Amino acid sequence: MFIVSLEYVGDPDTVEPYRMAHMAWVREGFERGVFIASGRKSPPSGGIILARATSRERLTAWLDEDPFIVAGVAQYQVEEFLPTTVGSGFEVLKEI
């Protein structure tokens, strides 16, 4: 599993013209089975995505297609995470 941290580059208002295209890209990520969960940070400085991919390279290639990245208004940091202990009801996370 991967934890993807998105940070806006500059003022958060600069992302607004690209938000609808970004959200369509996010929905496609869920449809493709790449994304597990996603949401905005609070305060709104970016977002977090939990993702699964066969490799960091494949995930990075998909992230590079994000309209926020293409427009240069955001950047990503990707961390691989191997869950070994989970709370009750979240056992499926150990299988991702």
CSV table of N, CA and C in Angstrom, one decimal, residues 1-4 36 50-52 56 78-86 93-94 96:
chain,number,residue,atom,x,y,z
A,1,MET,N,0.9,-1.2,0.0
A,1,MET,CA,0.0,0.0,0.0
A,1,MET,C,0.9,1.2,0.0
A,2,PHE,N,0.4,2.3,-0.6
A,2,PHE,CA,1.1,3.5,-0.6
A,2,PHE,C,0.3,4.7,0.0
A,3,ILE,N,1.0,5.5,0.7
A,3,ILE,CA,0.4,6.8,1.2
A,3,ILE,C,0.9,7.9,0.3
A,4,VAL,N,0.0,8.6,-0.4
A,4,VAL,CA,0.3,9.6,-1.3
A,4,VAL,C,-0.1,10.9,-0.6
A,36,ILE,N,-7.7,3.5,-2.7
A,36,ILE,CA,-8.5,2.9,-1.6
A,36,ILE,C,-9.3,3.9,-0.9
A,50,LEU,N,-4.8,7.0,-0.2
A,50,LEU,CA,-4.3,5.6,0.0
A,50,LEU,C,-4.4,4.8,-1.3
A,51,ALA,N,-3.3,4.2,-1.7
A,51,ALA,CA,-3.3,3.6,-3.0
A,51,ALA,C,-2.7,2.2,-3.0
A,52,ARG,N,-3.0,1.5,-4.0
A,52,ARG,CA,-2.3,0.2,-4.2
A,52,ARG,C,-1.9,0.1,-5.6
A,56,ARG,N,5.9,1.1,-7.4
A,56,ARG,CA,6.0,2.5,-7.2
A,56,ARG,C,6.0,3.2,-8.5
A,78,VAL,N,5.3,10.2,-2.1
A,78,VAL,CA,4.8,8.8,-2.0
A,78,VAL,C,5.6,8.0,-1.0
A,79,GLU,N,4.9,7.4,-0.1
A,79,GLU,CA,5.6,6.5,0.9
A,79,GLU,C,4.9,5.1,0.8
A,80,GLU,N,5.7,4.1,0.7
A,80,GLU,CA,5.2,2.7,0.8
A,80,GLU,C,5.0,2.4,2.2
A,81,PHE,N,3.9,1.7,2.5
A,81,PHE,CA,3.4,1.3,3.8
A,81,PHE,C,3.0,-0.1,3.8
A,82,LEU,N,3.5,-0.9,4.7
A,82,LEU,CA,3.1,-2.4,4.8
A,82,LEU,C,2.4,-2.6,6.1
A,83,PRO,N,1.1,-2.5,6.2
A,83,PRO,CA,0.4,-2.7,7.4
A,83,PRO,C,0.6,-4.0,8.0
A,84,THR,N,1.0,-4.1,9.3
A,84,THR,CA,1.2,-5.3,10.0
A,84,THR,C,0.2,-5.5,11.2
A,85,THR,N,-0.3,-4.4,11.7
A,85,THR,CA,-1.2,-4.4,12.8
A,85,THR,C,-2.3,-3.4,12.4
A,86,VAL,N,-3.6,-3.9,12.6
A,86,VAL,CA,-4.7,-3.1,12.2
A,86,VAL,C,-5.8,-3.3,13.3
A,93,LEU,N,-6.9,-4.4,5.2
A,93,LEU,CA,-5.8,-3.5,4.8
A,93,LEU,C,-4.5,-4.3,4.9
A,94,LYS,N,-4.4,-5.4,5.6
A,94,LYS,CA,-3.2,-6.2,5.6
A,94,LYS,C,-3.0,-7.0,4.3
A,96,ILE,N,-3.6,-5.8,1.3
A,96,ILE,CA,-3.4,-4.8,0.1
A,96,ILE,C,-2.0,-4.7,-0.2
